[in-house]
PDB file of C-alpha atoms in Angstrom:
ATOM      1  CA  UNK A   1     105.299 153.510 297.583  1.00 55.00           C
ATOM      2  CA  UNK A   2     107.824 155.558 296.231  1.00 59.00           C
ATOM      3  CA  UNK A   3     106.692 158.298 293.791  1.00 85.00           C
ATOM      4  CA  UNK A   4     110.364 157.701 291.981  1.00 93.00           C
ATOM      5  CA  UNK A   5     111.316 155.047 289.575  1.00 94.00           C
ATOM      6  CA  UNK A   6     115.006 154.813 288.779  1.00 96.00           C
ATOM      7  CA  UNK A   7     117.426 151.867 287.393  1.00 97.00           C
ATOM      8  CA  UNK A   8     118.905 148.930 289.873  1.00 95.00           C
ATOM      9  CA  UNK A   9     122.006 149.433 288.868  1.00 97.00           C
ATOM     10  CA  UNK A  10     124.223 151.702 286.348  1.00 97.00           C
ATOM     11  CA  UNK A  11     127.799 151.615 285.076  1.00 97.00           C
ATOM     12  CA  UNK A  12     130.132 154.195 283.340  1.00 96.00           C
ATOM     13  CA  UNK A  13     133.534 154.605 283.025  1.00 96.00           C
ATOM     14  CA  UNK A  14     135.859 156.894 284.810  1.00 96.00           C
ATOM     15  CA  UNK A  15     136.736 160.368 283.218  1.00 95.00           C
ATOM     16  CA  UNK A  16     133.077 159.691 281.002  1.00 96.00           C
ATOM     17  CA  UNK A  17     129.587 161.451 281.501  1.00 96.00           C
ATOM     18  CA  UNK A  18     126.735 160.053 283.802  1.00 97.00           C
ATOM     19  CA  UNK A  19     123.359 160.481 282.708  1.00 98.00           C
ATOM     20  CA  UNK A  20     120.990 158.826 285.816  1.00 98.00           C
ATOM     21  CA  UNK A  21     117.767 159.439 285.090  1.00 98.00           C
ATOM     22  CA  UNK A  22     114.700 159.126 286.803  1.00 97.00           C
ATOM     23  CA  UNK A  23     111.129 159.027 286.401  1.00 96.00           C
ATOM     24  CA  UNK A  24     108.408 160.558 288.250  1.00 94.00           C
ATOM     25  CA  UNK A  25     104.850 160.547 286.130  1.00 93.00           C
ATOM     26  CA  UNK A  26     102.428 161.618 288.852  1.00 90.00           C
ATOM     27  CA  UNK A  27     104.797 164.625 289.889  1.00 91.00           C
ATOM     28  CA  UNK A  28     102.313 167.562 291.085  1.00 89.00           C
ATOM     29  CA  UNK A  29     102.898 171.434 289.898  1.00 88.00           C
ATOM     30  CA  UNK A  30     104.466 172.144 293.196  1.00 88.00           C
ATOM     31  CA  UNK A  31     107.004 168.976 293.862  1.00 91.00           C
ATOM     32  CA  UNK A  32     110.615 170.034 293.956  1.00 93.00           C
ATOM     33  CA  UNK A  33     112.934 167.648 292.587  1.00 95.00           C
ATOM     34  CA  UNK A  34     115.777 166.262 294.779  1.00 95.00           C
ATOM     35  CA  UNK A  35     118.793 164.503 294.153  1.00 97.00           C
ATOM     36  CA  UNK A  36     121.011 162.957 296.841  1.00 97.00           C
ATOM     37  CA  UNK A  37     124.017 160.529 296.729  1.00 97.00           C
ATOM     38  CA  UNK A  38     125.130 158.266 299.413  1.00 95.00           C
ATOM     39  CA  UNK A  39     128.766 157.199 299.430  1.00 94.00           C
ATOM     40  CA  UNK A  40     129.719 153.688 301.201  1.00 89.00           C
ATOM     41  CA  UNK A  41     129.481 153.619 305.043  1.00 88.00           C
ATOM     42  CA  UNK A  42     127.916 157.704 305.267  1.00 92.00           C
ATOM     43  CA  UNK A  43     125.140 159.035 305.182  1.00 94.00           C
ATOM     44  CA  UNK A  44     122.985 160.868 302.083  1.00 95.00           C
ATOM     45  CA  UNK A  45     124.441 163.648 301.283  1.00 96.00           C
ATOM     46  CA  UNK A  46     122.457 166.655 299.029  1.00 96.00           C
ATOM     47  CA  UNK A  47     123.435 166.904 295.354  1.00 97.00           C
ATOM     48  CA  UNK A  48     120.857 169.449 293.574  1.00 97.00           C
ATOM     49  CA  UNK A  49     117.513 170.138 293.284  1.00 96.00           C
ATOM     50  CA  UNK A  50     115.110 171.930 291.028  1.00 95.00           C
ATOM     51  CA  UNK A  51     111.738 172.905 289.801  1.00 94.00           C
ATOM     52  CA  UNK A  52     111.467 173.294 286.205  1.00 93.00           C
ATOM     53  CA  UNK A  53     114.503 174.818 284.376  1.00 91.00           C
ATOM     54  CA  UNK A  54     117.365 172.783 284.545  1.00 93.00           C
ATOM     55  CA  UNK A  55     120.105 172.887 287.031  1.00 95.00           C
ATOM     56  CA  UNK A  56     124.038 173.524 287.666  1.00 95.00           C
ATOM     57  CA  UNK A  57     125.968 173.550 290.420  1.00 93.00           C
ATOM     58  CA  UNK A  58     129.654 172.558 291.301  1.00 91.00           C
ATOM     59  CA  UNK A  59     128.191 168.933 291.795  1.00 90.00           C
ATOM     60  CA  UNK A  60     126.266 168.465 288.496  1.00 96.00           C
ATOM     61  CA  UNK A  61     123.727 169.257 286.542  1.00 97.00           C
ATOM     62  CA  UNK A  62     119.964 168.298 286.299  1.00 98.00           C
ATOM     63  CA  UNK A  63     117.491 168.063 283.194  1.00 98.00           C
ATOM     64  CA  UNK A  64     114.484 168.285 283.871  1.00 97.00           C
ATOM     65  CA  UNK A  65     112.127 167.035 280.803  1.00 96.00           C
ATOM     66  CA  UNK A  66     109.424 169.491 279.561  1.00 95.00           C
ATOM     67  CA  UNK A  67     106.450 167.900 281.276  1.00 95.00           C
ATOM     68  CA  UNK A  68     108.388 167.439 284.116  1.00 95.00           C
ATOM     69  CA  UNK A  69     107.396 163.301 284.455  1.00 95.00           C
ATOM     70  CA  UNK A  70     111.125 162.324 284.411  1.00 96.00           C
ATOM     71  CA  UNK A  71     114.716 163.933 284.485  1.00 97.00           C
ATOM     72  CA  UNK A  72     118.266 163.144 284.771  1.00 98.00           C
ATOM     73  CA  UNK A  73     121.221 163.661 287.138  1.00 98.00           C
ATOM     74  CA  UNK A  74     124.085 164.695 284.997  1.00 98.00           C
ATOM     75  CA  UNK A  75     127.805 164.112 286.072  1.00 97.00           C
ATOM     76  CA  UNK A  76     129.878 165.576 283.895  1.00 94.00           C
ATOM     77  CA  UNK A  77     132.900 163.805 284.315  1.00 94.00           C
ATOM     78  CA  UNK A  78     132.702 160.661 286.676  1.00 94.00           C
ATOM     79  CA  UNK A  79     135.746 160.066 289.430  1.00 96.00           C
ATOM     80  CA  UNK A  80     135.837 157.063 291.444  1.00 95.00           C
ATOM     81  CA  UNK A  81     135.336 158.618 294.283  1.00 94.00           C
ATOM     82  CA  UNK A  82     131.208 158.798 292.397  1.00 96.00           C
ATOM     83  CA  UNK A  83     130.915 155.525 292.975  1.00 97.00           C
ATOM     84  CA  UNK A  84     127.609 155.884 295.156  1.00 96.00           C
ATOM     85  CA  UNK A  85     123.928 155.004 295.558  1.00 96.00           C
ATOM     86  CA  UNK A  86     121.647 158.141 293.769  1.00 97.00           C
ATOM     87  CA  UNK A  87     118.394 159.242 295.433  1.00 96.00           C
ATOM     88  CA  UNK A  88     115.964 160.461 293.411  1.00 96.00           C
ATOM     89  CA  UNK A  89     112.968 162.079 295.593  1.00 94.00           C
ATOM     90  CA  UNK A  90     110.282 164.685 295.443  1.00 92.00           C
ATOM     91  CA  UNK A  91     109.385 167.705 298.145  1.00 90.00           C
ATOM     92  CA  UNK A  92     106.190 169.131 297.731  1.00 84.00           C
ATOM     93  CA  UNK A  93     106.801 173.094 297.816  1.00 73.00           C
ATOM     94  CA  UNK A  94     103.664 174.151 299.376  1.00 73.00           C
ATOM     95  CA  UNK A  95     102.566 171.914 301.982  1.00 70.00           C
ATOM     96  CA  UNK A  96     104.659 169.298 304.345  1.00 67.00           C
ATOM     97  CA  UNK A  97     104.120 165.703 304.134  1.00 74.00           C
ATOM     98  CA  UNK A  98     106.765 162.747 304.470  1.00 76.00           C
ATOM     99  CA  UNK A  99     109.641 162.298 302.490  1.00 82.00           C
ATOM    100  CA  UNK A 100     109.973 159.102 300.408  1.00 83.00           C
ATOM    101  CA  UNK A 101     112.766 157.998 299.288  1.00 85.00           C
ATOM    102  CA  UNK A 102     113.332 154.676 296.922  1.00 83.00           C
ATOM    103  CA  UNK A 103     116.008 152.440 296.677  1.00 87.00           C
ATOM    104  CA  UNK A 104     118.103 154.798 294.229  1.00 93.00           C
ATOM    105  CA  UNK A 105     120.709 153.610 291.631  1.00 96.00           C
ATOM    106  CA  UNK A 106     123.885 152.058 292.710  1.00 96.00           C
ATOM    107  CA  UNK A 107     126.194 153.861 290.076  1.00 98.00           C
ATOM    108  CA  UNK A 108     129.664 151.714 289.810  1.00 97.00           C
ATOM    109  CA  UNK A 109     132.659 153.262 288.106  1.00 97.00           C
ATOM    110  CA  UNK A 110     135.029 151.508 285.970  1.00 96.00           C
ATOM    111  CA  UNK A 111     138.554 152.773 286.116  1.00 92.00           C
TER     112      UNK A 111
ATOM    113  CA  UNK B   1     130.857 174.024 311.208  1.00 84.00           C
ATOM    114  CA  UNK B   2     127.532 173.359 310.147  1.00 83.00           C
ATOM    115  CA  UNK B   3     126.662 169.495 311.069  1.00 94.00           C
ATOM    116  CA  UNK B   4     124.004 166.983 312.158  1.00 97.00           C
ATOM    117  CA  UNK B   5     125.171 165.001 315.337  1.00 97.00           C
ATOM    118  CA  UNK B   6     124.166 161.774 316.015  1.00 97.00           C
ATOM    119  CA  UNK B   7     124.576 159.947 319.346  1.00 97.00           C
ATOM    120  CA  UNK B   8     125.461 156.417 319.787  1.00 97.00           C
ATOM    121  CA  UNK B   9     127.303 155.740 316.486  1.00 96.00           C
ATOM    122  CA  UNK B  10     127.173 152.249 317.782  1.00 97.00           C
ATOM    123  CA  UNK B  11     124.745 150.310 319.847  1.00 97.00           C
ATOM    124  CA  UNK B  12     124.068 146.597 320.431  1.00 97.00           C
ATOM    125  CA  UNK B  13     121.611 145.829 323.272  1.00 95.00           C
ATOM    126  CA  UNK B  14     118.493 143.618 323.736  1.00 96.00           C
ATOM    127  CA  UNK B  15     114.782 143.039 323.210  1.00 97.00           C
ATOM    128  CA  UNK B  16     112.548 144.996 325.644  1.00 96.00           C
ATOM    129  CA  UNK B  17     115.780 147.406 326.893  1.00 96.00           C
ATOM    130  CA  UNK B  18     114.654 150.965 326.459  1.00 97.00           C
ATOM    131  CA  UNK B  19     116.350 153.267 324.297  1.00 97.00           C
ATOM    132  CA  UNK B  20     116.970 156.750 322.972  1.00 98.00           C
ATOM    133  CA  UNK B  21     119.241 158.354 319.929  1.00 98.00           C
ATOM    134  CA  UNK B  22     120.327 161.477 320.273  1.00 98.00           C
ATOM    135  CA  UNK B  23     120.258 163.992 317.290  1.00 98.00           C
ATOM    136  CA  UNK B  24     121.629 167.625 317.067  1.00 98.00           C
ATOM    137  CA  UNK B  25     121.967 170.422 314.527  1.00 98.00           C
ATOM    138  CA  UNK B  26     123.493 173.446 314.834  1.00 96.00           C
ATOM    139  CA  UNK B  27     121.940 175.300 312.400  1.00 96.00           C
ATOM    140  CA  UNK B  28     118.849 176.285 313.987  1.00 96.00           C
ATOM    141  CA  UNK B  29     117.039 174.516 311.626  1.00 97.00           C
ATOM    142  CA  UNK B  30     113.254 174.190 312.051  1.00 95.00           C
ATOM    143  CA  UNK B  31     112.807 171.060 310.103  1.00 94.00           C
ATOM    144  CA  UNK B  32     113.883 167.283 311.656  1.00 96.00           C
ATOM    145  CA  UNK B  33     113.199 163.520 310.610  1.00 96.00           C
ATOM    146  CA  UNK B  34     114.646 160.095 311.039  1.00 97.00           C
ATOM    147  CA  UNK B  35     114.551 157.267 308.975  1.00 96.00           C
ATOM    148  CA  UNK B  36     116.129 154.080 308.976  1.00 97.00           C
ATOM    149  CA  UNK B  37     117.601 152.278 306.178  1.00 96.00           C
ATOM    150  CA  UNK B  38     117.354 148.570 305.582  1.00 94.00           C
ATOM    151  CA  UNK B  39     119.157 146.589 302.751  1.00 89.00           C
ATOM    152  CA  UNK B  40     116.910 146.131 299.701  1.00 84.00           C
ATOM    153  CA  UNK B  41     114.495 149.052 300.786  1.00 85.00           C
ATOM    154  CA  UNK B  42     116.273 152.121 301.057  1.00 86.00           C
ATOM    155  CA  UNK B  43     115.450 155.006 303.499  1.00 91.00           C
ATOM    156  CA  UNK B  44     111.813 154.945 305.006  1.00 92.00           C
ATOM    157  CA  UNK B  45     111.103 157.782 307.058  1.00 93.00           C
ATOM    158  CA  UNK B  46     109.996 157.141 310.777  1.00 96.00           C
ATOM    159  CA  UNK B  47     109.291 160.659 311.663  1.00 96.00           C
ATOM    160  CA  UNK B  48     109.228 164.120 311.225  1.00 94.00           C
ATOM    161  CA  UNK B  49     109.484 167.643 312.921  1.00 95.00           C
ATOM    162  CA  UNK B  50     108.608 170.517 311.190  1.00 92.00           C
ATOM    163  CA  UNK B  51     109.398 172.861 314.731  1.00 94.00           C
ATOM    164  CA  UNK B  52     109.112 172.815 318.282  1.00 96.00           C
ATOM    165  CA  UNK B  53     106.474 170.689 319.935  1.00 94.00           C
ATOM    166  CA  UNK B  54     104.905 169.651 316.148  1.00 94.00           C
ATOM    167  CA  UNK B  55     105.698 166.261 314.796  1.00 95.00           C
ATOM    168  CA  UNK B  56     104.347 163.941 312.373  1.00 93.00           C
ATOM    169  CA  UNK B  57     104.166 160.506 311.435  1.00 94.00           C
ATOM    170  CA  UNK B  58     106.640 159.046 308.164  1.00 92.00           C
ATOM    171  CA  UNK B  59     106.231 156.279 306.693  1.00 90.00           C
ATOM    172  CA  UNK B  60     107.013 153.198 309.786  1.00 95.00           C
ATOM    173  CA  UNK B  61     106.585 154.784 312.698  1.00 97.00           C
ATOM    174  CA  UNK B  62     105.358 151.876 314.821  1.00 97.00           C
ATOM    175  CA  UNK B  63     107.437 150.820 317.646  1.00 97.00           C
ATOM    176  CA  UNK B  64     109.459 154.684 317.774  1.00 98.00           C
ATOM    177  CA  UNK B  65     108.635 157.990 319.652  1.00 98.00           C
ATOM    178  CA  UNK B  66     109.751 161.499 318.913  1.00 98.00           C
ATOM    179  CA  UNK B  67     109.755 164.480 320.615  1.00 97.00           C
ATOM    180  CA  UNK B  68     110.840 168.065 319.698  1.00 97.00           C
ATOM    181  CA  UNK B  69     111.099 170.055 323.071  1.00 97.00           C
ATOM    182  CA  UNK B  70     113.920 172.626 321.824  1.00 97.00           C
ATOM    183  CA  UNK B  71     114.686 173.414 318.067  1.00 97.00           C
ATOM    184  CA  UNK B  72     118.399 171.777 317.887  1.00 97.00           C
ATOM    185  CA  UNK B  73     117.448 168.106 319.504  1.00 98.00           C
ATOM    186  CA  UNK B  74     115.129 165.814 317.798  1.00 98.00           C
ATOM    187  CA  UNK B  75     115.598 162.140 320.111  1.00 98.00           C
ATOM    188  CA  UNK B  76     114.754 159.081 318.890  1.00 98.00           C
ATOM    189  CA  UNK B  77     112.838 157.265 321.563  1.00 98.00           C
ATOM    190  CA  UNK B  78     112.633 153.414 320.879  1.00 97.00           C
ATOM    191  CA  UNK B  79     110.651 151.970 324.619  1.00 96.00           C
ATOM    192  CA  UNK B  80     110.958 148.647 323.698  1.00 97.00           C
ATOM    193  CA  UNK B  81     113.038 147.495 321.191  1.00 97.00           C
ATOM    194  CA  UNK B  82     112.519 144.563 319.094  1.00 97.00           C
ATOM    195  CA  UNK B  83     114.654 142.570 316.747  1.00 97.00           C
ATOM    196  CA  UNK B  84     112.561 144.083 313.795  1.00 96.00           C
ATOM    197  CA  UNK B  85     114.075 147.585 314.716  1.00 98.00           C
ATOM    198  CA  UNK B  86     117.688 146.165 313.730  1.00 98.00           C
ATOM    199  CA  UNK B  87     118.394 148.785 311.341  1.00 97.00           C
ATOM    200  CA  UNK B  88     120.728 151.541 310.449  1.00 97.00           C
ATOM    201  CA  UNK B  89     119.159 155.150 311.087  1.00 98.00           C
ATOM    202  CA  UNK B  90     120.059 158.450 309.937  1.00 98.00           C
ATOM    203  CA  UNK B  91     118.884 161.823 311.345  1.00 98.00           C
ATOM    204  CA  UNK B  92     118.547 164.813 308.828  1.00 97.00           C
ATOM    205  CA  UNK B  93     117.482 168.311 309.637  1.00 97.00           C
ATOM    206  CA  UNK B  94     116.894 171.503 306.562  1.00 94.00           C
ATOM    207  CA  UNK B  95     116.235 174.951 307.149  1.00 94.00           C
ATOM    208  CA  UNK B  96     112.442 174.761 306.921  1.00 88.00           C
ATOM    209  CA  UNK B  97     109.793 172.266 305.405  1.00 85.00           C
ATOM    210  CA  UNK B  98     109.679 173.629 302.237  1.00 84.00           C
ATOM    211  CA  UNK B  99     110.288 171.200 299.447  1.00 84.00           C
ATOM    212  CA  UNK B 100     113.159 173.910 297.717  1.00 88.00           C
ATOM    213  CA  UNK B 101     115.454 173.295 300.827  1.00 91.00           C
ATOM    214  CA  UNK B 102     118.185 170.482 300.977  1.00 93.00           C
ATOM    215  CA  UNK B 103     118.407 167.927 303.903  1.00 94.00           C
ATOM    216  CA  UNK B 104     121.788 167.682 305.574  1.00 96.00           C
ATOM    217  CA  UNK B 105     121.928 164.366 307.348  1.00 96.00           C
ATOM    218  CA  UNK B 106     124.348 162.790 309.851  1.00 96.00           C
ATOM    219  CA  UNK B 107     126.759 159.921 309.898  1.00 95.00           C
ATOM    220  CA  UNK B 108     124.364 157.150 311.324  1.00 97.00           C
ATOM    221  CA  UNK B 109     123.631 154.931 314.063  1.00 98.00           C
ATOM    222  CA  UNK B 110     123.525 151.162 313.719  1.00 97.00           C
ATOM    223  CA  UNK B 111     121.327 149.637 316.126  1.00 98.00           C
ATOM    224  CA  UNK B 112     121.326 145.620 316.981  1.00 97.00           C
ATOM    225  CA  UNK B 113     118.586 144.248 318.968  1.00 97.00           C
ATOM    226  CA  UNK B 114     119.136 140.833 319.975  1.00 96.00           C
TER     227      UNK B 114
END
């Protein structure tokens, strides 16, 4: 079972915010938290990741809540061209074990 | 430029005919996996390298075989296909298993067994 729980389905408008969030209650003290994207017909591609202290890069940004049990991808200023399927997923930093990804949010943007 | 190659993009053949994908980084990544995606269950991971000659179950592994001989090339091995392995599959490789690196992942293969 997935150790993510996000939303079906979100909408937003173009040139507006995204806030896709994402919970994860039974995240450990070592899980990393991942973020990819998968655009129609290719494959996932990485968006951000982080640990505790929220996030920026030239992607987005993430929040990650204070006990860590949820946080949220932010997209500052949503294109078309964002109109993807969002991965939420969790690494453990310290030890390997297999990657589980759910079935995302399909984010649709309304021009 | 840095990439993850897959090999067929394309492949239609039939039950019992055996099979291998190809996957590539050039990188020199030490960590591999592939997982397959199915509509209405998003990617399940079939199995995992984390370097040479050390690899490790996902989540459906039944019915594939992996092998990690050399660090770039991480096959996908099905020996006898079944319709049930109809599925889209995607090959991803990051620097290390650590969970603070990023996956890259390639463009796909779609696989039909009749």
């Amino acid at each position: 079972d997935a150790k993510t729980t996000q939303p079906n389905s979100m909408e937003s408008n173009e040139e507006e915010p995204v806030h896709l969030p994402c919970n994860h209650s039974t995240i450990s003290g070592t899980d990393y938290i991942h973020w990819y994207r998968q655009l129609p017909s290719q494959g996932p591609e990485y968006v951000i990741h982080g640990l505790t202290s929220n996030v920026n890069n030239r992607m987005a940004s993430l929040a990650i809540a204070e006990d860590r049990k949820s946080s949220t991808l932010i997209l500052h200023r949503a294109t078309l061209r964002d109109a993807a399927v969002y991965y939420c997923i969790l690494r453990d930093g310290y030890r390997d074990d297999k990657i589980i990804f759910g079935k995302g949010t399909r984010l649709h943007i309304l021009p | 430029e840095a990439q993850v190659t897959q090999n067929p993009r394309y492949l239609i053949t039939v039950t019992g005919k055996k099979l291998t994908v190809t996957c590539s980084q050039n990188m020199n990544h030490e960590y591999m996996s592939w997982y397959r995606q199915d509509p209405g269950l998003g990617l399940r991971q079939i199995y995992y390298s984390m370097n040479v000659e050390v690899t490790d179950k996902g989540d459906v592994p039944e019915g594939y075989k992996v092998s990690r001989k050399e660090k770039r090339n991480f096959p996908l091995i099905l020996e006898s296909p079944s319709p049930n392995q109809t599925s889209l599959y995607f090959c991803a490789s990051s620097l290390n298993w650590a969970g603070n690196q990023p996956q890259h992942f390639g463009d796909g293969t779609r696989l039909s067994i009749l």
